[in-house]
XYZ file of C-alpha atoms in Angstrom:
640
model
C -27.142 -28.606 -33.225
C -26.442 -31.879 -35.127
C -25.921 -34.889 -32.879
C -22.390 -35.694 -34.169
C -21.259 -32.139 -33.387
C -22.702 -32.393 -29.872
C -20.800 -35.629 -29.278
C -17.618 -34.069 -30.672
C -17.931 -31.245 -28.161
C -18.571 -33.760 -25.389
C -15.508 -35.777 -26.404
C -13.358 -32.667 -26.188
C -14.810 -31.853 -22.784
C -14.004 -35.244 -21.304
C -10.495 -35.345 -22.714
C -7.445 -35.429 -20.436
C -8.070 -33.310 -17.371
C -4.938 -31.284 -17.953
C -4.508 -31.555 -21.691
C -5.421 -29.710 -24.830
C -4.153 -26.890 -26.934
C -5.241 -23.304 -26.543
C -8.339 -22.307 -28.469
C -10.121 -19.071 -29.227
C -13.259 -18.101 -27.354
C -16.428 -18.729 -29.356
C -18.360 -15.534 -30.046
C -20.890 -14.559 -27.421
C -24.583 -14.592 -28.365
C -25.958 -11.162 -29.207
C -27.690 -9.323 -26.367
C -31.463 -9.289 -26.210
C -32.732 -6.199 -28.078
C -34.256 -3.659 -25.714
C -37.510 -3.587 -27.692
C -37.909 -7.355 -27.313
C -37.279 -7.452 -23.575
C -40.348 -8.288 -21.534
C -41.521 -6.023 -18.782
C -39.484 -6.590 -15.618
C -40.986 -8.499 -12.728
C -41.797 -6.699 -9.553
C -38.912 -6.609 -7.124
C -39.354 -9.227 -4.392
C -40.090 -7.857 -0.953
C -37.070 -6.979 1.070
C -36.336 -10.141 3.072
C -34.394 -10.669 6.210
C -30.693 -11.378 5.795
C -30.179 -14.282 3.417
C -28.016 -16.052 5.962
C -27.477 -15.230 9.616
C -24.644 -12.699 9.862
C -21.568 -13.738 11.835
C -21.629 -12.716 15.454
C -18.209 -11.121 15.175
C -16.680 -10.166 11.830
C -13.140 -8.860 11.380
C -13.063 -5.110 11.797
C -12.622 -2.959 8.716
C -9.752 -0.453 8.760
C -10.506 2.468 11.049
C -9.613 6.168 11.117
C -10.947 6.802 7.658
C -14.122 8.400 6.352
C -15.283 8.176 2.717
C -15.741 11.223 0.539
C -19.491 11.573 -0.063
C -20.343 11.346 -3.764
C -22.470 13.994 -5.371
C -26.227 13.400 -5.363
C -26.132 12.765 -9.112
C -23.336 10.191 -8.796
C -25.039 8.472 -5.863
C -28.264 8.229 -7.871
C -26.447 6.777 -10.883
C -24.720 4.199 -8.660
C -27.996 2.992 -7.123
C -30.374 3.391 -10.085
C -31.782 0.249 -11.691
C -31.318 1.338 -15.293
C -28.905 0.652 -18.134
C -25.584 2.373 -17.463
C -21.872 2.042 -18.105
C -19.265 0.738 -15.689
C -17.971 4.311 -15.420
C -21.327 5.435 -14.038
C -20.954 2.803 -11.315
C -17.952 4.733 -9.897
C -19.577 7.264 -7.550
C -16.295 8.829 -6.370
C -14.689 9.416 -9.762
C -13.168 12.829 -10.468
C -13.036 14.439 -13.895
C -10.704 17.211 -15.004
C -11.172 18.843 -18.418
C -9.005 21.301 -20.318
C -9.128 22.624 -23.900
C -6.190 21.931 -26.188
C -4.520 24.625 -28.262
C -6.594 24.858 -31.432
C -3.786 25.226 -33.988
C -5.138 24.502 -37.441
C -7.456 21.633 -36.490
C -10.876 21.400 -34.849
C -11.340 22.477 -31.252
C -10.362 19.597 -28.968
C -11.016 18.959 -25.283
C -9.130 16.431 -23.126
C -10.699 14.883 -20.044
C -8.881 12.930 -17.330
C -11.124 10.626 -15.270
C -9.624 9.371 -12.005
C -11.926 6.410 -11.426
C -11.268 6.250 -7.681
C -9.104 9.048 -6.215
C -8.722 7.181 -2.902
C -6.889 4.417 -4.797
C -5.564 6.576 -7.689
C -4.563 3.655 -9.877
C -6.829 3.596 -12.953
C -7.615 6.511 -15.266
C -9.422 7.202 -18.483
C -8.177 9.834 -20.927
C -10.783 11.063 -23.403
C -10.078 13.296 -26.401
C -13.090 14.956 -28.015
C -12.829 17.006 -31.189
C -15.798 18.823 -32.680
C -17.491 16.698 -35.319
C -15.349 13.605 -34.625
C -15.882 10.478 -32.485
C -14.348 10.694 -29.024
C -11.197 8.649 -28.373
C -10.687 6.973 -24.995
C -7.594 5.383 -23.463
C -7.260 3.365 -20.253
C -4.142 4.171 -18.177
C -2.663 2.483 -15.101
C -0.469 4.095 -12.431
C 2.326 1.691 -11.427
C 2.897 3.152 -7.961
C -0.174 5.096 -6.807
C 1.238 5.579 -3.308
C 4.172 7.553 -4.688
C 2.975 9.061 -8.001
C 0.046 11.480 -8.243
C -1.342 12.049 -11.737
C -3.046 15.312 -12.749
C -4.229 17.175 -15.825
C -2.838 20.694 -15.474
C -4.229 23.561 -17.614
C -0.686 24.943 -17.658
C 0.430 21.793 -19.524
C -2.503 20.701 -21.709
C -0.379 18.522 -24.008
C -0.193 15.644 -21.539
C -0.247 14.633 -17.890
C 1.656 16.062 -14.938
C 3.162 13.611 -12.446
C 3.954 14.545 -8.843
C 6.483 12.420 -6.928
C 7.057 14.101 -3.607
C 8.675 17.426 -4.385
C 9.465 16.393 -7.971
C 7.084 17.403 -10.775
C 7.363 15.830 -14.228
C 5.437 16.577 -17.385
C 4.538 13.763 -19.766
C 3.436 14.740 -23.308
C 0.976 12.157 -24.599
C -1.156 13.636 -27.402
C -0.871 16.137 -30.230
C 0.398 18.678 -30.924
C 3.538 17.735 -28.906
C 3.349 13.969 -29.175
C 1.325 10.851 -29.993
C 2.461 8.412 -27.299
C -1.062 7.069 -26.809
C -1.473 6.226 -30.503
C 1.976 4.662 -30.625
C 1.247 2.638 -27.487
C -1.988 1.274 -28.905
C -0.293 0.414 -32.196
C 2.534 -1.415 -30.412
C 0.372 -4.477 -29.758
C 1.478 -4.572 -26.125
C -1.124 -5.271 -23.430
C 0.767 -2.728 -21.277
C 2.615 -0.071 -23.286
C 4.919 1.948 -20.973
C 4.338 5.703 -20.766
C 5.941 8.588 -18.896
C 9.334 6.909 -18.448
C 7.709 3.733 -17.169
C 5.571 5.319 -14.462
C 2.281 4.660 -16.275
C 0.990 2.060 -18.739
C -1.522 2.207 -21.542
C -3.742 -0.892 -21.340
C -4.731 -2.409 -24.696
C -6.926 -5.428 -25.479
C -5.325 -8.822 -26.043
C -6.445 -12.400 -26.694
C -6.704 -14.636 -23.652
C -5.508 -18.230 -23.778
C -7.491 -21.270 -22.667
C -7.298 -25.039 -22.947
C -9.392 -26.961 -25.438
C -11.554 -28.210 -22.598
C -12.163 -24.671 -21.339
C -13.144 -23.510 -24.834
C -15.481 -26.479 -25.183
C -17.204 -25.728 -21.889
C -17.729 -22.099 -22.963
C -19.084 -23.276 -26.321
C -21.538 -25.674 -24.716
C -22.772 -23.091 -22.223
C -23.039 -20.268 -24.748
C -24.244 -22.038 -27.884
C -25.863 -25.389 -27.105
C -29.316 -25.753 -25.606
C -28.847 -27.897 -22.493
C -25.071 -27.362 -22.595
C -24.925 -26.657 -18.862
C -26.554 -30.036 -18.182
C -23.957 -31.746 -20.373
C -21.074 -30.168 -18.455
C -22.715 -31.093 -15.137
C -23.122 -34.716 -16.243
C -19.440 -34.932 -17.166
C -18.425 -33.260 -13.923
C -20.487 -35.624 -11.786
C -19.532 -38.855 -13.572
C -15.978 -38.410 -14.851
C -14.300 -35.594 -12.896
C -15.155 -36.595 -9.332
C -11.856 -37.654 -7.736
C -10.033 -37.005 -11.039
C -7.152 -35.349 -9.149
C -7.365 -37.456 -5.975
C -4.014 -37.940 -4.252
C -3.552 -39.812 -1.003
C -0.835 -41.219 1.216
C -0.406 -43.677 4.022
C 0.321 -42.141 7.396
C 3.918 -42.979 8.225
C 5.815 -43.050 11.483
C 7.299 -39.846 12.860
C 10.835 -39.035 11.788
C 13.337 -39.627 14.616
C 13.913 -36.471 16.617
C 11.413 -34.338 14.686
C 9.681 -31.602 16.703
C 5.923 -31.704 17.118
C 4.024 -29.375 14.762
C 1.888 -28.327 17.733
C 4.863 -26.432 19.153
C 3.894 -23.046 17.714
C 6.831 -20.723 17.406
C 9.371 -23.523 17.075
C 10.235 -22.208 13.623
C 9.352 -19.080 11.630
C 6.136 -19.191 9.673
C 2.444 -19.605 10.331
C 1.015 -21.451 13.300
C 0.979 -25.233 12.635
C -2.303 -27.074 12.221
C -4.122 -28.780 15.072
C -3.467 -32.468 14.467
C -5.050 -35.429 16.232
C -2.825 -35.779 19.356
C -2.503 -39.501 18.746
C -0.886 -38.744 15.353
C 1.355 -35.809 16.243
C 4.633 -35.899 14.360
C 3.462 -38.518 11.842
C 4.470 -38.181 8.187
C 2.834 -38.372 4.767
C 4.233 -38.506 1.244
C 3.428 -35.186 -0.531
C 2.131 -36.802 -3.710
C 2.203 -34.443 -6.744
C 3.515 -31.477 -4.732
C 5.628 -29.350 -7.064
C 7.103 -26.801 -4.648
C 10.721 -27.262 -3.502
C 10.641 -27.406 0.297
C 13.482 -26.697 2.665
C 13.868 -29.030 5.655
C 12.051 -31.848 3.808
C 14.790 -33.874 2.173
C 13.470 -37.346 3.045
C 10.570 -37.366 0.558
C 8.037 -37.129 3.370
C 6.569 -34.220 5.319
C 5.138 -33.960 8.796
C 1.385 -33.457 8.876
C 0.337 -29.932 9.810
C 3.865 -28.530 9.888
C 4.876 -25.536 7.766
C 7.975 -25.823 5.575
C 9.767 -22.824 4.012
C 9.687 -22.878 0.221
C 13.143 -22.734 -1.298
C 13.910 -19.448 -3.059
C 10.728 -17.724 -1.811
C 11.286 -15.897 1.493
C 8.091 -15.516 3.486
C 6.344 -18.380 1.627
C 5.567 -21.704 3.339
C 3.798 -24.954 2.496
C 2.048 -27.608 4.568
C 0.291 -30.942 4.012
C -2.774 -32.435 5.695
C -5.526 -35.025 5.358
C -8.981 -34.265 6.793
C -8.972 -37.515 8.810
C -5.849 -36.332 10.700
C -7.404 -33.132 12.089
C -7.771 -32.950 15.858
C -11.373 -34.092 16.581
C -11.705 -31.223 19.067
C -11.638 -28.795 16.131
C -15.107 -29.880 15.014
C -16.641 -30.369 18.456
C -20.146 -28.890 18.463
C -20.472 -28.926 14.672
C -23.309 -31.480 14.638
C -25.849 -30.581 11.985
C -23.545 -28.048 10.312
C -21.327 -30.401 8.267
C -21.617 -33.718 6.486
C -19.641 -36.716 7.687
C -16.371 -37.535 5.941
C -16.281 -40.628 3.795
C -13.141 -42.715 3.466
C -12.046 -41.097 0.194
C -12.374 -37.503 1.368
C -10.851 -38.286 4.752
C -7.621 -39.555 3.153
C -7.393 -37.048 0.255
C -4.270 -34.913 0.493
C -4.560 -31.183 1.094
C -1.727 -28.733 0.476
C -1.689 -25.185 1.808
C 0.584 -22.359 0.754
C 1.065 -19.407 3.129
C 2.209 -15.884 2.204
C 3.489 -13.561 4.906
C 1.293 -10.443 4.675
C 3.974 -8.317 6.321
C 6.218 -8.804 3.289
C 3.759 -9.425 0.438
C 0.867 -7.594 -1.202
C -1.850 -8.939 -3.489
C -3.420 -7.723 -6.723
C -6.605 -9.003 -8.376
C -7.203 -8.827 -12.136
C -10.002 -10.084 -14.340
C -9.253 -12.213 -17.384
C -9.757 -11.218 -20.990
C -13.191 -12.895 -20.961
C -14.127 -13.965 -17.436
C -15.833 -13.208 -15.212
C -18.430 -11.568 -17.421
C -20.765 -8.854 -16.150
C -24.087 -9.843 -17.738
C -26.754 -11.965 -16.130
C -25.992 -15.442 -14.847
C -28.499 -17.951 -16.138
C -28.575 -19.354 -12.605
C -30.407 -16.305 -11.275
C -34.147 -17.132 -11.282
C -36.185 -15.355 -13.940
C -38.418 -13.871 -11.243
C -35.581 -11.683 -9.913
C -34.010 -10.688 -13.258
C -34.874 -7.336 -14.759
C -34.476 -7.971 -18.480
C -34.546 -4.270 -19.251
C -31.003 -4.335 -17.874
C -28.101 -5.961 -19.746
C -26.775 -7.221 -16.419
C -27.432 -6.985 -12.688
C -25.429 -3.743 -12.432
C -26.901 -2.226 -15.604
C -24.251 -3.252 -18.179
C -22.846 -6.345 -19.877
C -19.434 -5.014 -20.867
C -16.565 -3.375 -18.986
C -15.743 -1.059 -21.903
C -14.145 1.470 -21.958
C -12.046 -0.363 -19.352
C -9.562 -2.764 -20.941
C -9.245 -6.378 -19.771
C -5.689 -7.691 -20.246
C -5.637 -11.037 -18.429
C -1.988 -10.752 -17.413
C 0.422 -9.205 -14.914
C 1.634 -5.706 -15.698
C 5.324 -6.145 -16.690
C 6.181 -3.198 -14.429
C 5.422 -5.485 -11.456
C 7.308 -8.566 -12.676
C 10.540 -7.703 -10.777
C 8.514 -8.053 -7.546
C 6.556 -11.117 -8.681
C 6.255 -13.981 -6.176
C 3.193 -16.001 -7.241
C 0.014 -16.116 -9.286
C -3.113 -18.156 -8.667
C -6.552 -18.402 -10.263
C -9.340 -16.198 -9.008
C -12.865 -17.591 -8.907
C -16.066 -18.645 -10.570
C -17.214 -17.427 -13.953
C -20.357 -15.323 -14.010
C -22.320 -18.326 -15.307
C -21.852 -20.031 -11.909
C -21.482 -16.834 -9.891
C -25.110 -16.460 -8.760
C -27.672 -18.551 -6.879
C -30.231 -20.823 -8.491
C -32.044 -21.727 -5.258
C -32.135 -20.931 -1.584
C -32.348 -17.622 0.278
C -29.649 -15.846 -1.741
C -31.483 -16.573 -4.994
C -34.467 -14.479 -3.852
C -32.622 -11.236 -3.076
C -30.361 -8.774 -4.870
C -31.275 -10.076 -8.350
C -29.983 -13.544 -7.506
C -26.905 -12.344 -5.571
C -24.251 -12.299 -8.274
C -20.716 -12.539 -6.893
C -18.993 -9.144 -6.876
C -15.487 -7.869 -7.458
C -13.398 -4.693 -7.479
C -10.282 -4.294 -9.615
C -7.667 -1.604 -8.941
C -10.191 0.495 -7.034
C -12.895 0.194 -9.717
C -16.221 -1.458 -8.871
C -17.032 -3.817 -11.739
C -19.661 -5.960 -10.014
C -21.163 -4.701 -6.765
C -20.255 -6.864 -3.747
C -23.238 -8.590 -2.165
C -23.906 -8.864 1.586
C -23.603 -12.291 3.165
C -20.928 -13.585 0.771
C -17.389 -14.582 1.705
C -15.094 -11.859 0.402
C -11.370 -11.460 -0.105
C -10.550 -7.736 0.098
C -7.450 -5.528 0.019
C -8.148 -2.225 1.772
C -6.124 0.782 0.582
C -4.480 2.656 3.454
C -5.507 6.338 3.219
C -2.176 7.295 4.806
C -0.283 5.679 1.936
C 0.839 2.565 3.799
C 0.466 -1.045 2.678
C -2.943 -2.494 1.886
C -4.607 -4.593 4.564
C -5.732 -7.986 3.248
C -8.719 -9.723 4.832
C -11.163 -12.523 4.158
C -14.521 -11.479 5.642
C -18.241 -11.913 5.227
C -19.378 -8.768 3.401
C -22.081 -6.712 5.110
C -24.340 -3.840 4.115
C -22.283 -1.641 6.448
C -19.130 -2.493 4.453
C -20.655 -0.715 1.436
C -19.861 2.597 3.157
C -16.138 1.788 2.753
C -16.195 0.730 -0.876
C -14.156 3.786 -1.800
C -11.268 2.352 0.201
C -11.281 -1.032 -1.549
C -8.349 -1.526 -3.892
C -9.211 -5.128 -4.800
C -12.072 -7.467 -3.890
C -13.386 -10.862 -4.979
C -16.442 -12.829 -3.797
C -17.047 -16.546 -4.329
C -20.194 -17.650 -2.553
C -21.077 -18.111 1.124
C -18.389 -18.610 3.768
C -16.940 -22.032 4.489
C -15.961 -20.755 7.936
C -17.008 -17.709 9.920
C -16.561 -16.590 13.537
C -18.920 -18.096 16.099
C -18.878 -15.114 18.459
C -16.666 -12.606 20.233
C -13.365 -14.421 20.559
C -14.989 -17.733 19.675
C -13.598 -20.423 17.425
C -14.533 -20.485 13.747
C -17.622 -22.472 12.785
C -18.840 -23.784 9.441
C -20.947 -21.282 7.528
C -24.718 -21.718 7.727
C -24.891 -23.151 4.181
C -21.861 -25.478 4.195
C -24.010 -28.618 4.272
C -26.772 -27.269 2.003
C -25.580 -28.046 -1.523
C -28.027 -26.116 -3.680
C -28.544 -23.177 -1.324
C -24.789 -22.738 -0.895
C -24.068 -22.983 -4.649
C -21.352 -25.552 -3.934
C -21.769 -27.266 -7.328
C -23.194 -30.470 -5.959
C -24.461 -33.445 -7.924
C -28.064 -34.514 -8.335
C -27.634 -36.543 -5.146
C -26.537 -33.372 -3.377
C -22.857 -34.234 -2.979
C -19.744 -33.884 -5.064
C -16.152 -34.493 -4.124
C -13.902 -32.496 -6.393
C -10.573 -30.753 -6.528
C -11.211 -27.392 -4.824
C -9.256 -24.356 -3.672
C -9.759 -21.890 -0.831
C -8.550 -18.630 0.698
C -8.366 -17.497 4.305
C -6.177 -15.415 6.611
C -4.463 -16.871 9.669
C -3.773 -14.350 12.431
C -1.740 -15.251 15.505
C 1.297 -14.202 17.487
C 3.300 -15.598 14.554
C 1.903 -12.865 12.255
C -0.700 -12.560 9.491
C -0.624 -15.020 6.604
C -2.800 -15.509 3.552
C -3.457 -19.239 3.189
C -4.247 -20.727 -0.227
C -5.595 -24.246 0.163
C -5.554 -26.931 -2.538
C -7.822 -29.929 -1.832
C -7.253 -32.900 -4.130
C -10.799 -34.223 -3.522
C -13.104 -32.475 -1.067
C -16.523 -31.231 -0.141
C -17.093 -27.966 1.757
C -17.533 -30.006 4.961
C -14.049 -31.480 4.654
C -12.607 -28.076 3.759
C -14.133 -26.545 6.879
C -12.414 -29.072 9.153
C -8.991 -28.540 7.601
C -9.177 -24.736 7.434
C -10.368 -24.517 11.040
C -7.437 -26.717 12.065
C -5.102 -24.175 10.467
C -6.602 -21.317 12.482
C -8.634 -19.606 9.755
C -11.408 -17.209 10.762
C -13.482 -16.563 7.645
C -12.688 -18.923 4.766
C -13.971 -18.994 1.187
C -14.013 -21.220 -1.868
C -12.162 -19.909 -4.928
C -12.697 -22.414 -7.767
C -12.868 -26.137 -8.448
C -13.086 -29.120 -10.827
C -9.695 -28.916 -12.605
C -6.019 -28.172 -12.069
C -6.290 -25.179 -14.392
C -8.996 -23.711 -12.107
C -6.979 -24.286 -8.914
C -3.653 -23.208 -10.441
C -0.863 -21.683 -8.334
C 2.700 -20.984 -9.492
C 5.680 -19.510 -7.652
C 8.200 -17.373 -9.515
C 11.823 -17.285 -8.406
C 14.433 -14.798 -9.653
C 17.989 -15.355 -8.434
C 21.407 -14.559 -9.904
C 19.928 -13.888 -13.325
C 17.995 -17.172 -13.375
C 14.227 -17.473 -13.520
C 12.341 -20.527 -12.338
C 8.633 -21.346 -12.088
C 7.364 -23.942 -9.636
C 3.755 -25.131 -9.500
C 1.900 -26.069 -6.358
C 0.854 -29.337 -8.034
C 2.582 -31.074 -10.924
C 0.335 -30.888 -13.959
C -0.724 -27.287 -13.311
C 1.596 -26.191 -16.119
C -1.088 -27.199 -18.662
C -1.618 -23.572 -19.755
C 2.040 -22.507 -19.488
C 4.457 -22.633 -22.400
C 7.166 -25.169 -21.624
C 10.226 -26.734 -23.215
C 12.888 -29.144 -22.020
C 14.339 -26.457 -19.766
C 10.993 -25.823 -18.043
C 8.450 -23.024 -18.206
C 9.407 -20.120 -20.456
C 6.014 -18.379 -20.812
C 3.974 -18.746 -17.623
C 0.217 -18.330 -17.530
C -0.880 -14.841 -16.431
C 2.702 -13.527 -16.825
C 4.006 -14.381 -20.287
C 0.576 -15.310 -21.622
C -2.674 -13.415 -21.224
C -5.437 -15.635 -19.848
C -9.201 -15.703 -20.221
C -9.729 -16.229 -16.430
C -9.323 -13.867 -13.480
C -6.353 -14.286 -11.169
C -4.437 -13.043 -8.132
C -0.844 -11.831 -8.161
C 1.388 -11.961 -5.077
C 4.114 -9.290 -5.063
C 6.917 -8.453 -2.687
C 6.037 -5.243 -0.907
C 7.843 -2.080 -1.863
C 9.710 -0.441 1.005
C 7.625 2.356 2.530
C 9.764 5.438 2.021
C 9.514 8.403 4.349
C 8.607 10.833 1.576
C 5.493 8.889 0.561
């Protein structure tokens, strides 16, 4: 690569942290031809657990037993050989019927329910003699209420069962061509069957100029990863730092330690000497009720205006009750002055009234090998750790299904790209092909979850009730319940995990080990950066998903704050930029639509005008990165 071009790429990378126009993804390098792949190394001996398992992990949903896969499907799931993502679905069910021949070639239609326990994603395959097969990817908008079948009595389309009501939906010739029309429409989600299903079609994901430059450097430039690390360590540390003086308590304000004084999550444990003190919520973009003075009380939860069941809180690591970290010697690094005063904002979603969805982006995370995984544990006969390097025939859309927009509450970014989603050193790097971070999307396993990693998971209720959301440390035993997983995302080792039966949360074993924990540390082994986190707070107040935004933090500082807020298992999501720690709230009221961002500046990838956001990221615009969607729960009807 010519030197001027390298410096041009570097200049783009170090441009404004939140600036830049959208750019197309550079083409990926071609895969290594099978004939050129060297013989695979011997598998390393089975080691002991990479990190000590928690003494007491949250219990998985009970009263449910998985359906055993066939021997052939189980073998395909476990085999270390090239395969497709469809072969990784051991519980899939296939139904096949012939179509009326008419005047054309004999045609067979196959419906593949990729996970019947979730019943959300399907493949339809049409095969005519002497012609290439055609495949479509369909999504069920309400899998708890609508059952989709391929009935030999109606071979022209699908049959939908909603309680006692049965509907037929013609989709292919000779009675219709809805699938072809849907694909030709250019919509990422073309509605089918009177809006009960969608046809998913590929679309282009948006990204900032900086994001495109990083991808270009990593994919195309020798040493590109080192360039991005240099920029990160020298220019981006503290790039989003926000701080505030600690102000006197407001006259007559209640102490945040008085749990139950107001609806919402349990307040944080604040240093008793500072109870009731205030800070200025610098850069906070959410409209808060009960906070009209321009200051907020540390550790207290405030309802967010226009978003029932959503709350926000502010903290600084130096203000946490010292008793929270008693006994943590040797497990965390000390706080420096900058990290101690850096503002932290948490957003809480009531899990009794909200549900969560996880979706991959149009490009990330990828499913091939991470270059971080040591060569000694990579089997180069395989395109990726699970046997494939593409999700085809599944379709990546990078946006919220419009059918869910009426229930939309929030979106936030998901996690690390595959390039950083594996271990370069430490115990995890030596097992499971480098321990690539796993995920499950709409009941479909796209990257197998790895034991020992912090994991956000939404368990499907086999009785048709709401999903149960947890953040837990994944175990080998959890693999037996993979069929029940609707959504799952891993992002490295836990920041917090339980210390024992009924014990307080403790920092994970790798929190203060930069390389072994894959925390993206600098050459000196430390890096303050903007970071985000997920955990669940459970108390007499209820169950809440907490999304934490840290304006400049290390995992050690994050552990203190998240423990103060009563988290059990806590995990990192992403870091280094506002676009990677993005959260937006969506408010519909009296025909008006408003978007509010957790932090001002996060609108960098939204489309805005003088009136505000008119095309939000992940909703109006497809995105290259994975993301979470928070939806208001549907009422559970008796006939479901």
